[in-house]
Coordinates of C-alpha atoms and ligand atoms in Angstrom, one line a residue:
Chain L
M7 CA -0.5 0.0 -0.1
Y8 CA 1.0 3.2 -0.7
H9 CA 0.2 6.7 0.5
G10 CA 1.1 10.0 -0.8
T11 CA 0.3 13.3 -2.3
A12 CA -0.4 13.4 -5.9
H13 CA 2.0 16.0 -8.0
T14 CA 0.3 15.9 -11.7
V15 CA 1.5 16.7 -15.1
G16 CA 0.7 16.7 -18.5
A17 CA 0.8 14.9 -21.4
H18 CA 3.5 13.7 -23.5
I19 CA 5.5 14.4 -20.6
D20 CA 9.2 12.9 -22.9
T21 CA 12.1 11.3 -21.1
D22 CA 14.6 14.9 -21.6
A23 CA 11.7 16.0 -19.3
I24 CA 11.7 13.7 -16.8
I25 CA 15.9 13.6 -16.3
P26 CA 17.5 15.8 -19.2
A27 CA 20.5 14.7 -21.1
R28 CA 22.9 16.7 -19.3
F29 CA 22.7 15.2 -16.2
L30 CA 23.2 11.8 -17.4
V31 CA 26.6 11.5 -16.3
T32 CA 25.8 9.6 -13.6
T33 CA 23.5 6.4 -12.7
D34 CA 23.2 6.7 -9.4
P35 CA 19.3 7.2 -8.1
D36 CA 19.8 9.8 -5.8
E37 CA 21.8 12.2 -8.1
L38 CA 19.5 11.7 -10.6
G39 CA 17.0 12.0 -8.2
A40 CA 17.9 15.7 -7.4
N41 CA 17.5 16.8 -10.9
C42 CA 14.2 14.9 -11.4
M43 CA 12.0 17.0 -13.9
E44 CA 14.4 19.3 -14.1
G45 CA 13.7 19.9 -18.3
L46 CA 10.1 20.3 -17.3
E47 CA 9.9 23.1 -14.3
A48 CA 13.2 24.2 -12.7
G49 CA 13.3 23.3 -9.0
W50 CA 10.0 21.0 -9.7
I51 CA 11.5 17.8 -7.3
K52 CA 11.4 21.0 -4.3
K53 CA 7.6 20.4 -3.9
V54 CA 7.9 16.7 -3.6
K55 CA 8.0 14.8 -0.2
K56 CA 9.7 10.7 -0.2
G57 CA 6.2 8.7 -1.4
D58 CA 4.4 10.9 -3.1
I59 CA 3.1 9.7 -6.4
M60 CA 3.4 11.2 -9.9
V61 CA 0.0 11.4 -11.7
A62 CA 0.3 12.2 -15.8
G63 CA -1.5 12.6 -18.8
E64 CA -1.1 10.7 -22.0
N65 CA 1.6 9.1 -23.3
F66 CA 3.8 9.6 -20.2
G67 CA 7.7 8.9 -20.7
C68 CA 7.8 9.3 -24.4
G69 CA 11.1 9.7 -26.0
S70 CA 14.8 8.5 -26.0
S71 CA 14.6 4.9 -24.5
R72 CA 17.2 6.2 -21.0
E73 CA 16.7 3.9 -18.4
H74 CA 17.7 6.6 -16.3
A75 CA 14.3 7.9 -16.3
P76 CA 12.5 5.5 -14.1
V77 CA 15.9 5.9 -11.9
A78 CA 15.6 9.6 -11.2
L79 CA 12.2 9.1 -10.1
L80 CA 12.3 7.1 -7.8
G81 CA 15.5 8.4 -6.7
A82 CA 13.1 11.5 -6.5
G83 CA 11.4 8.6 -3.8
I84 CA 8.4 8.5 -5.9
P85 CA 7.3 4.9 -5.8
V86 CA 4.2 5.2 -7.8
V87 CA 3.4 7.2 -11.5
I88 CA -0.4 7.0 -12.2
A89 CA -0.7 7.8 -15.7
H90 CA -3.1 7.7 -18.7
S91 CA -1.1 6.0 -20.6
Y92 CA 2.9 5.6 -20.9
A93 CA 5.7 5.1 -24.0
R94 CA 6.5 1.8 -24.1
I95 CA 9.8 1.5 -24.1
F96 CA 9.4 4.1 -20.8
Y97 CA 6.8 1.4 -19.3
R98 CA 9.2 -1.5 -19.3
N99 CA 12.3 0.5 -18.2
G100 CA 10.0 1.4 -15.4
F101 CA 8.8 -2.2 -14.8
N102 CA 12.3 -3.6 -14.9
M103 CA 13.6 -0.6 -12.2
G104 CA 10.9 -1.6 -9.7
L105 CA 9.1 1.8 -10.1
V106 CA 5.2 0.7 -10.3
L107 CA 3.2 1.7 -12.7
L108 CA -0.4 2.5 -13.1
E109 CA -2.6 2.7 -16.2
I110 CA -6.0 4.3 -15.6
G111 CA -6.8 6.1 -19.3
D112 CA -9.3 9.2 -18.9
D113 CA -9.9 8.2 -15.4
V114 CA -6.3 10.5 -15.0
S115 CA -9.0 13.5 -14.6
K116 CA -10.5 12.7 -11.5
I117 CA -7.5 13.2 -9.6
H118 CA -6.3 16.6 -9.1
D119 CA -3.0 18.5 -7.9
G120 CA -2.2 17.8 -4.5
D121 CA -4.6 15.0 -3.8
E122 CA -3.9 12.6 -1.0
L123 CA -3.7 9.2 -2.3
K124 CA -3.9 6.0 -1.5
V125 CA -3.1 3.1 -4.0
D126 CA -3.2 -0.8 -3.4
A127 CA -0.9 -1.9 -5.9
D128 CA -1.8 -5.6 -5.6
T129 CA -5.3 -4.6 -6.1
G130 CA -5.2 -2.0 -8.4
V131 CA -7.7 -0.1 -6.6
I132 CA -6.7 3.9 -6.3
Q133 CA -8.2 5.6 -3.3
N134 CA -8.8 8.9 -3.8
V135 CA -9.1 10.3 -0.1
T136 CA -9.4 13.9 -0.7
T137 CA -12.5 13.4 -3.3
G138 CA -13.6 10.2 -2.0
T139 CA -13.5 8.3 -5.2
T140 CA -12.2 5.3 -6.0
I141 CA -10.8 4.5 -9.0
Q142 CA -10.2 0.5 -10.3
C143 CA -7.2 -0.2 -12.6
K144 CA -6.3 -3.2 -14.2
P145 CA -4.6 -5.5 -11.3
V146 CA -0.3 -5.9 -12.1
P147 CA -0.1 -9.5 -13.4
P148 CA 1.2 -11.5 -10.6
F149 CA 4.1 -12.2 -12.7
M150 CA 5.1 -8.3 -12.8
Q151 CA 3.7 -8.0 -9.4
G152 CA 6.6 -10.7 -9.0
I153 CA 9.4 -8.1 -10.3
L154 CA 8.4 -5.4 -8.2
D155 CA 8.1 -7.8 -4.9
K156 CA 12.1 -8.3 -6.2
G157 CA 12.8 -4.8 -6.2
G158 CA 13.0 -5.0 -10.2
L159 CA 14.5 -6.9 -13.0
I160 CA 18.1 -7.7 -12.0
P161 CA 17.1 -8.7 -8.5
Y162 CA 14.3 -10.7 -10.6
V163 CA 16.7 -12.6 -12.9
Q164 CA 19.1 -12.8 -10.2
D165 CA 17.0 -14.9 -8.3
R166 CA 15.6 -17.0 -10.8
L167 CA 19.2 -17.6 -11.9
A168 CA 19.5 -19.0 -8.3
E169 CA 16.0 -21.4 -8.7
R170 CA 17.2 -22.7 -11.8
A171 CA 21.0 -23.4 -10.6
Chain R
M26 CA -11.6 -16.4 -29.5
P27 CA -10.5 -15.4 -32.5
A28 CA -6.9 -13.8 -32.5
T29 CA -4.7 -10.9 -34.7
L30 CA -1.4 -11.9 -35.7
A31 CA 0.6 -10.3 -32.9
E32 CA -2.3 -12.2 -30.5
K33 CA -1.7 -15.7 -32.1
I34 CA 2.5 -15.6 -32.1
L35 CA 2.8 -14.3 -28.9
Q36 CA 0.3 -17.4 -27.7
Q37 CA 2.0 -19.5 -29.3
H38 CA 5.3 -18.3 -27.3
S39 CA 3.5 -18.5 -23.7
D40 CA 1.8 -20.5 -21.3
E41 CA -0.6 -18.8 -20.3
Q42 CA -3.8 -18.0 -21.8
I43 CA -4.3 -14.6 -24.2
T44 CA -7.6 -13.2 -23.3
G45 CA -6.8 -9.6 -25.0
P46 CA -5.1 -6.4 -25.8
G47 CA -3.9 -5.1 -22.4
Q48 CA -2.8 -8.0 -20.3
I49 CA 0.9 -8.7 -19.7
V50 CA 2.4 -12.2 -20.4
R51 CA 5.4 -13.9 -20.3
C52 CA 6.7 -15.3 -23.8
R53 CA 9.7 -17.2 -24.7
L54 CA 12.6 -16.0 -27.2
S55 CA 13.4 -17.3 -30.8
L56 CA 16.8 -15.0 -30.5
V57 CA 17.9 -11.8 -28.7
L58 CA 20.2 -9.3 -30.4
A59 CA 22.4 -6.5 -30.1
N60 CA 24.7 -4.5 -31.5
D61 CA 27.9 -2.5 -31.3
I62 CA 25.8 0.2 -29.7
T63 CA 23.9 -1.9 -27.0
A64 CA 25.4 -5.1 -26.6
P65 CA 28.1 -3.0 -24.3
L66 CA 25.4 -1.8 -21.8
A67 CA 23.6 -5.1 -21.7
I68 CA 26.7 -6.8 -21.0
K69 CA 26.5 -4.9 -17.8
S70 CA 23.1 -5.5 -16.8
F71 CA 23.6 -9.5 -17.4
E72 CA 26.7 -9.2 -15.3
K73 CA 25.1 -7.6 -12.6
M74 CA 22.5 -10.2 -12.8
G75 CA 24.9 -12.5 -11.7
A76 CA 24.6 -14.3 -15.0
A77 CA 27.1 -17.4 -15.7
A78 CA 26.3 -17.9 -19.1
V79 CA 23.8 -17.2 -21.9
F80 CA 20.1 -19.5 -22.3
D81 CA 21.4 -20.6 -25.6
K82 CA 24.8 -19.7 -27.4
D83 CA 22.8 -20.6 -30.9
K84 CA 20.3 -18.3 -29.9
I85 CA 22.0 -15.0 -29.3
A86 CA 23.2 -12.4 -31.5
I87 CA 26.0 -9.9 -31.5
V88 CA 26.2 -7.7 -34.8
A89 CA 29.0 -5.0 -34.9
D90 CA 27.2 -3.1 -37.2
H91 CA 27.0 0.4 -36.2
F92 CA 30.6 2.2 -36.4
T93 CA 32.1 -0.6 -38.2
P94 CA 34.8 -0.8 -39.7
N95 CA 35.5 0.8 -35.9
K96 CA 35.5 4.5 -36.9
D97 CA 37.5 5.7 -33.8
I98 CA 39.1 4.3 -30.4
A99 CA 36.1 4.3 -28.4
S100 CA 34.5 2.7 -30.8
A101 CA 37.0 -0.2 -31.2
E102 CA 36.6 0.0 -27.4
Q103 CA 33.2 -1.5 -27.8
V104 CA 33.4 -3.5 -30.1
K105 CA 36.0 -5.4 -28.0
V106 CA 33.7 -5.8 -24.8
C107 CA 31.1 -7.4 -27.4
R108 CA 34.2 -9.6 -29.0
E109 CA 35.2 -10.8 -25.3
F110 CA 32.2 -11.4 -24.1
A111 CA 30.5 -13.6 -27.5
K112 CA 34.2 -15.8 -27.1
K113 CA 33.5 -15.9 -23.0
M114 CA 29.6 -17.2 -23.9
G115 CA 30.5 -19.4 -26.9
I116 CA 27.9 -16.9 -29.0
T117 CA 27.7 -18.3 -32.3
H118 CA 26.4 -15.5 -33.9
Y119 CA 28.8 -12.9 -33.4
F120 CA 29.9 -10.4 -36.3
E121 CA 32.1 -7.8 -37.0
G122 CA 34.8 -8.6 -40.1
G123 CA 33.9 -9.5 -43.1
N124 CA 30.6 -11.2 -41.9
V125 CA 29.0 -8.0 -40.9
G126 CA 26.3 -6.4 -42.3
V127 CA 22.8 -4.5 -41.4
E128 CA 21.9 -6.2 -38.4
H129 CA 18.5 -6.3 -40.1
A130 CA 19.1 -7.1 -43.3
L131 CA 21.7 -10.0 -42.0
L132 CA 19.7 -11.7 -39.7
P133 CA 16.8 -12.4 -42.6
E134 CA 19.7 -13.3 -45.1
L135 CA 20.7 -16.0 -42.9
G136 CA 17.8 -17.2 -41.6
L137 CA 17.9 -16.5 -37.9
V138 CA 14.8 -15.0 -37.6
G139 CA 11.6 -16.2 -39.6
P140 CA 7.7 -16.8 -39.2
G141 CA 6.2 -17.2 -35.6
D142 CA 9.5 -16.1 -33.9
V143 CA 9.4 -14.0 -30.9
I144 CA 12.6 -11.5 -30.9
I145 CA 14.0 -8.6 -28.8
G146 CA 16.9 -6.8 -29.8
A147 CA 18.4 -3.6 -28.2
D148 CA 17.6 -2.0 -31.2
S149 CA 14.4 -0.1 -32.5
H150 CA 14.3 -1.5 -36.2
T151 CA 14.3 -4.9 -34.6
C152 CA 10.5 -4.4 -36.0
T153 CA 12.2 -5.1 -39.5
Y154 CA 11.6 -9.3 -39.3
G155 CA 7.5 -8.7 -38.4
G156 CA 7.9 -9.0 -43.0
L157 CA 8.3 -12.6 -42.3
G158 CA 5.7 -12.8 -39.7
A159 CA 8.2 -12.4 -36.8
F160 CA 6.9 -10.4 -33.5
A161 CA 10.3 -8.6 -33.2
T162 CA 10.9 -5.6 -31.2
G163 CA 13.0 -3.2 -29.6
M164 CA 13.5 -2.9 -26.0
G165 CA 16.0 -1.1 -23.3
S166 CA 19.5 -2.8 -22.6
T167 CA 18.6 -4.3 -19.0
D168 CA 15.4 -6.6 -20.6
I169 CA 18.5 -7.5 -23.4
A170 CA 20.0 -8.7 -20.9
A171 CA 18.0 -10.7 -19.0
G172 CA 16.4 -12.2 -22.3
M173 CA 20.0 -13.1 -23.0
A174 CA 19.8 -15.1 -19.4
L175 CA 16.5 -16.1 -19.2
G176 CA 15.5 -16.7 -22.7
E177 CA 12.4 -15.4 -22.1
T178 CA 10.8 -11.9 -21.7
W179 CA 7.2 -10.2 -20.8
F180 CA 5.2 -8.3 -23.3
K181 CA 1.7 -6.7 -23.0
V182 CA -0.4 -7.5 -25.4
P183 CA -1.0 -4.8 -28.2
P184 CA -4.2 -3.8 -29.7
T185 CA -4.2 -4.2 -33.7
I186 CA -4.5 -1.5 -36.3
Q187 CA -5.4 -3.4 -38.9
V188 CA -3.5 -1.8 -42.6
I189 CA -5.1 -2.5 -45.7
L190 CA -2.6 -2.1 -48.9
T191 CA -5.0 -2.1 -51.9
G192 CA -4.3 -0.6 -55.5
T193 CA -1.4 -0.8 -58.0
L194 CA 1.8 0.6 -57.4
R195 CA 3.0 2.3 -60.9
Q196 CA 7.1 2.0 -61.9
W197 CA 9.3 3.8 -59.4
V198 CA 6.7 3.6 -56.3
G199 CA 7.4 0.5 -54.0
A200 CA 7.2 -0.1 -50.6
K201 CA 9.2 2.3 -49.0
D202 CA 6.6 5.0 -50.7
L203 CA 3.4 3.1 -49.2
M204 CA 4.9 3.2 -45.7
L205 CA 5.6 6.6 -45.6
A206 CA 2.4 7.4 -47.1
L207 CA 1.0 5.2 -43.9
I208 CA 3.4 7.4 -41.5
G209 CA 2.0 10.7 -43.2
T210 CA -1.6 9.4 -42.5
I211 CA -1.3 8.2 -38.8
G212 CA 1.6 10.0 -37.5
V213 CA 4.8 9.7 -35.2
S214 CA 2.7 8.4 -32.3
G215 CA -0.7 7.1 -34.5
A216 CA 0.7 3.6 -33.6
L217 CA 2.1 3.9 -30.3
Y218 CA 2.4 0.5 -28.0
K219 CA 0.1 -1.0 -30.6
A220 CA 0.7 -3.6 -33.4
L221 CA 0.7 -3.0 -37.0
E222 CA -1.3 -5.8 -39.5
F223 CA -0.7 -5.3 -42.6
T224 CA -3.4 -6.8 -45.0
G225 CA -4.7 -6.4 -48.6
D226 CA -4.3 -7.2 -52.3
L227 CA -1.1 -5.4 -52.3
A228 CA 0.2 -6.8 -49.0
T229 CA 0.4 -10.2 -50.9
A230 CA 1.2 -8.9 -53.9
L231 CA 5.0 -7.4 -52.2
S232 CA 8.0 -8.8 -52.2
V233 CA 9.5 -10.2 -48.6
E234 CA 12.1 -8.0 -49.0
G235 CA 9.3 -4.7 -50.0
R236 CA 7.3 -6.3 -46.9
M237 CA 10.5 -5.7 -44.8
T238 CA 11.4 -2.4 -45.9
M239 CA 7.6 -1.5 -44.5
S240 CA 7.9 -3.5 -40.7
N241 CA 11.6 -1.8 -40.6
M242 CA 9.5 1.4 -40.2
A243 CA 6.8 0.6 -37.9
I244 CA 9.0 1.9 -35.4
E245 CA 8.4 5.3 -37.0
A246 CA 4.4 5.5 -36.6
G247 CA 5.4 4.8 -32.5
G248 CA 4.2 0.9 -33.4
K249 CA 6.1 -1.9 -31.1
V250 CA 5.2 -4.3 -34.5
G251 CA 4.7 -4.4 -37.7
L252 CA 3.1 -8.0 -38.7
F253 CA 2.9 -9.4 -42.6
P254 CA 1.0 -12.8 -42.3
A255 CA 3.3 -15.6 -43.5
D256 CA 2.4 -16.5 -46.6
A257 CA 4.0 -19.4 -49.9
K258 CA 6.0 -16.2 -50.6
T259 CA 7.3 -15.7 -46.7
L260 CA 7.9 -19.8 -46.7
A261 CA 9.7 -19.8 -50.0
Y262 CA 12.0 -17.3 -48.5
A263 CA 12.3 -18.9 -45.2
A264 CA 13.2 -22.0 -47.1
A265 CA 16.0 -20.7 -49.7
H266 CA 17.6 -19.2 -46.2
G267 CA 18.3 -22.8 -45.1
R268 CA 15.3 -22.7 -42.8
T269 CA 13.2 -25.6 -42.3
G270 CA 9.7 -26.3 -40.2
D271 CA 8.1 -23.1 -41.0
V272 CA 4.4 -22.5 -41.1
A273 CA 2.5 -20.2 -42.6
L274 CA 0.9 -17.9 -40.5
A275 CA -2.4 -15.6 -40.6
A276 CA -4.6 -13.7 -38.5
D277 CA -8.1 -15.1 -37.1
P278 CA -10.7 -14.2 -40.3
K279 CA -12.5 -12.4 -36.7
A280 CA -9.9 -11.4 -34.8
V281 CA -11.0 -7.8 -33.6
Y282 CA -8.7 -4.2 -34.6
E283 CA -8.9 -1.3 -32.8
R284 CA -9.4 0.6 -36.5
T285 CA -8.6 -0.2 -39.9
V286 CA -6.5 2.5 -42.2
T287 CA -6.5 1.8 -46.1
I288 CA -3.8 2.7 -48.2
N289 CA -4.1 3.0 -52.0
A290 CA -1.7 3.0 -54.0
D291 CA -3.6 3.9 -57.3
G292 CA -2.1 7.5 -58.2
M293 CA 0.4 7.3 -55.7
E294 CA 3.5 9.7 -56.4
P295 CA 7.3 8.4 -54.9
Q296 CA 6.7 10.0 -51.1
I297 CA 9.2 12.1 -49.2
A298 CA 9.2 12.7 -45.3
C299 CA 10.7 16.1 -45.6
P300 CA 13.0 17.3 -42.1
H301 CA 12.9 16.7 -39.0
L302 CA 10.1 14.1 -38.5
P303 CA 9.4 10.6 -40.6
D304 CA 5.5 12.0 -40.8
N305 CA 6.3 15.4 -42.5
V306 CA 5.3 13.1 -45.6
K307 CA 4.4 15.3 -49.1
P308 CA 4.5 13.5 -53.0
V309 CA 7.5 14.0 -54.8
S310 CA 6.4 17.4 -57.2
A311 CA 5.4 18.8 -53.6
V312 CA 9.7 19.4 -53.2
A313 CA 11.1 19.0 -56.8
G314 CA 13.8 21.1 -57.0
L315 CA 15.3 21.4 -53.9
P316 CA 18.9 20.7 -54.5
I317 CA 20.8 18.0 -52.3
D318 CA 24.5 17.6 -51.7
Q319 CA 24.3 14.0 -50.5
A320 CA 22.2 10.9 -51.4
V321 CA 22.7 7.9 -49.4
I322 CA 21.2 4.8 -50.7
G323 CA 21.8 1.7 -47.5
S324 CA 20.5 1.0 -44.0
C325 CA 18.1 -1.6 -43.1
T326 CA 15.2 0.6 -44.6
N327 CA 16.4 -0.1 -48.0
G328 CA 20.0 -1.6 -48.6
R329 CA 19.0 -4.9 -50.2
I330 CA 19.3 -6.5 -53.6
E331 CA 16.0 -5.1 -54.3
D332 CA 16.5 -1.7 -53.2
L333 CA 20.0 -2.0 -55.5
R334 CA 18.5 -3.0 -58.2
E335 CA 15.9 -0.3 -58.8
A336 CA 18.7 2.4 -58.3
A337 CA 20.9 0.9 -60.5
A338 CA 18.1 0.6 -62.9
I339 CA 18.2 4.7 -62.8
L340 CA 21.9 5.4 -62.5
K341 CA 22.4 2.6 -65.9
G342 CA 24.6 5.1 -68.3
K343 CA 23.8 8.6 -66.2
K344 CA 26.3 10.5 -63.9
V345 CA 26.1 11.5 -60.1
A346 CA 25.5 15.3 -60.5
D347 CA 29.0 17.2 -59.9
S348 CA 27.6 18.9 -57.1
V349 CA 26.5 15.7 -55.1
R350 CA 28.2 12.4 -53.4
C351 CA 25.9 10.1 -53.8
I352 CA 27.1 6.9 -51.5
V353 CA 26.0 3.0 -51.6
L354 CA 26.1 0.9 -49.0
P355 CA 25.4 -2.5 -49.4
A356 CA 23.5 -3.9 -46.5
T357 CA 25.5 -7.0 -46.2
P358 CA 28.2 -8.7 -47.8
N359 CA 25.8 -10.8 -49.6
I360 CA 24.0 -8.4 -50.9
W361 CA 27.4 -7.0 -51.7
R362 CA 28.9 -10.2 -53.5
Q363 CA 25.5 -10.3 -55.1
A364 CA 25.5 -6.5 -57.1
L365 CA 28.9 -7.2 -58.1
A366 CA 27.6 -10.5 -60.0
E367 CA 24.4 -8.6 -61.2
G368 CA 27.0 -5.9 -62.7
L369 CA 25.0 -3.2 -60.3
I370 CA 28.6 -2.1 -58.8
E371 CA 30.1 -1.6 -61.8
T372 CA 26.7 0.7 -63.1
F373 CA 27.3 2.8 -59.4
M374 CA 31.0 2.9 -59.8
A375 CA 30.2 4.2 -63.6
A376 CA 27.8 6.5 -62.8
N377 CA 30.5 8.1 -60.2
C378 CA 28.9 6.9 -56.9
I379 CA 30.6 6.1 -53.8
V380 CA 30.4 2.7 -53.2
G381 CA 31.7 1.5 -49.5
P382 CA 31.0 -1.8 -47.2
A383 CA 28.2 -3.0 -45.0
T384 CA 27.9 -0.9 -42.5
C385 CA 25.0 1.5 -40.9
G386 CA 27.1 4.2 -41.3
P387 CA 25.6 7.7 -42.3
C388 CA 22.1 6.3 -41.4
L389 CA 23.1 7.3 -37.8
G390 CA 25.5 10.1 -38.6
G391 CA 28.3 7.2 -36.7
H392 CA 30.5 7.6 -39.9
M393 CA 31.5 7.6 -44.0
G394 CA 29.0 10.2 -45.1
I395 CA 28.4 13.0 -42.1
L396 CA 26.4 16.3 -43.0
A397 CA 28.5 19.8 -42.8
G398 CA 25.8 22.5 -41.6
G399 CA 23.2 23.8 -44.2
E400 CA 23.9 20.6 -45.9
R401 CA 21.2 18.8 -47.7
A402 CA 20.8 14.8 -47.9
I403 CA 18.6 12.5 -50.0
A404 CA 18.4 9.3 -48.2
T405 CA 16.7 5.8 -48.2
T406 CA 17.1 5.5 -44.3
N407 CA 14.4 5.5 -42.0
R408 CA 14.8 8.8 -40.1
N409 CA 15.5 12.6 -40.8
F410 CA 15.2 13.8 -37.0
K411 CA 17.2 17.5 -36.8
G412 CA 20.7 15.9 -36.8
R413 CA 20.9 12.5 -38.1
M414 CA 23.0 12.3 -40.4
G415 CA 25.7 14.9 -38.8
S416 CA 25.1 18.7 -38.1
L417 CA 22.2 20.0 -36.4
E418 CA 21.9 22.6 -39.1
S419 CA 22.1 19.6 -41.8
E420 CA 18.5 18.2 -43.1
V421 CA 17.5 14.6 -44.6
Y422 CA 14.7 13.8 -46.5
L423 CA 13.7 10.1 -46.8
S424 CA 13.0 8.4 -49.4
G425 CA 12.7 5.1 -52.0
P426 CA 15.8 4.2 -53.6
A427 CA 14.0 5.1 -57.2
A428 CA 13.9 8.7 -55.6
A429 CA 17.3 9.2 -54.2
A430 CA 19.3 7.7 -57.2
A431 CA 17.3 9.7 -59.6
A432 CA 18.0 13.2 -57.4
A433 CA 21.6 12.4 -57.5
I434 CA 21.7 12.7 -61.1
A435 CA 19.5 15.7 -61.1
G436 CA 21.3 17.4 -58.2
E437 CA 18.0 17.8 -56.4
I438 CA 14.7 16.4 -55.9
I439 CA 12.4 15.0 -58.9
D440 CA 10.7 12.4 -59.4
P441 CA 12.6 9.2 -60.1
A442 CA 10.1 9.6 -63.8
K443 CA 11.5 12.8 -65.2
V444 CA 15.4 11.6 -65.3
Ligands
LIG519 S1 20.8 1.0 -40.6 FE1 20.3 3.0 -39.5 S2 18.3 2.3 -38.6 FE2 18.9 0.8 -39.6 S3 20.1 -0.3 -37.8 FE3 21.7 0.8 -38.7 S4 21.7 2.9 -37.7 FE4 19.8 1.9 -37.5

């Protein structure tokens, strides 16, 4: 269960907005996190508390396939993104890095900047505490949940390999 | 449940029951691909995973095609990492020297990809193999590393846009023009997250090579895959390239499509994608007269033998304009040899073309044909993003081989019917 404040951003947010190329000189999550969304708005990250939730429009994470983008969000303390929809490679990279990604289509309009949200990734239920509404998205399939539970694709593969050995 | 081509292929590689778009399923992989740019990163992730061996040394392909022959020390170091990894893992399909070609032309030619396969590659144009009826798509480095270690990956089952190809192609208009017309119609994010499935009389009439040209650019419409059914032509191609056991593959008659788009070739002129996006597509007559400095004929989109034949037919007995560098890069060593045997290389040389090795080269602004500021190129490649072939102030116009060859002769963009 995740519990945090919603931070809304618009549609077609590209990976350059999430983490501009000039910050790609490192792969350190904390350093990347400190510059998260710097390509959208200078100092954006200052309004975020650890555990807060990103809420985005259509096609979140489009553009370059850099794996640094989901790492920056995680490094910024954002464990969950809720979006209308995702760009394909970002979606994969996000899951692989252990970021929870929920896709809710037009229901995204039911969440406003600053709303208090509770997210149950297992059941796919998003509770908007501020407005008293509930949004049901497709639960993350057990297989994907397994990757998240392990902390991302690298530890997941480590475990799978150990099982096979 | 009636299945689309994408659903059908994924189902054959998964133990889970596929119920429709949006579902995430785990699939067994037929082949995992990386190149000299992406393999080093994937190898790093692979090592972090603690994998001692690849899942199957015969089902990994590493193709050092982007900067080879290595253009500088950094690219040589990258290729060294690939080579050492391939050697350590005993990878069968490693290509670097006289055997190397542009990956997406090379693998089909060697029979390493074929109908019904599920393939992931750390290269966005991995979707090319959809022309053979393979579910093939590009991914990030860590996904590729996991694929190399486990021999499986997860996919979100995509909704499918059905593309009906119809009408008759006039002379000098081909598969590339059809695909540019489609991208111009649906836009660069028109197939985001989705599968394209090609059908119709004209899809059947296209050669397997032409189909690969179209599937190659599915990603330029944002697509995950661009699939053609595997028909008698596909099976003949696969068999001719040393494969056995392939079977025909088609969508179920009542398969559910998100939408249907029709591209009619009747009266279609050669299509040109203008700077700086592949969906900025215009008929050649709308851009005729624009002077060019360079023409590039090659790449994973249009560097196959059919493309070279088409370009040679235009160039035969003519000369490239003095103001133009016309660079011809046959996409694989086999294509090179065939072009030599058929006299095409002689035609290109007699026309004052520069004939180079099988490499990606200028397509990604790597080497062997970089543009200066203010220069304009026409290219049979697939991307015309700002700075793709060199200077941020240069321009790339995308076309089929006939239009590129015609422009090289005229020194300006021109309808190939007019040279
Ligand atoms: S030819 Fe161009 S598009 Fe094709 S793989 Fe090489 S760089 Fe990529």
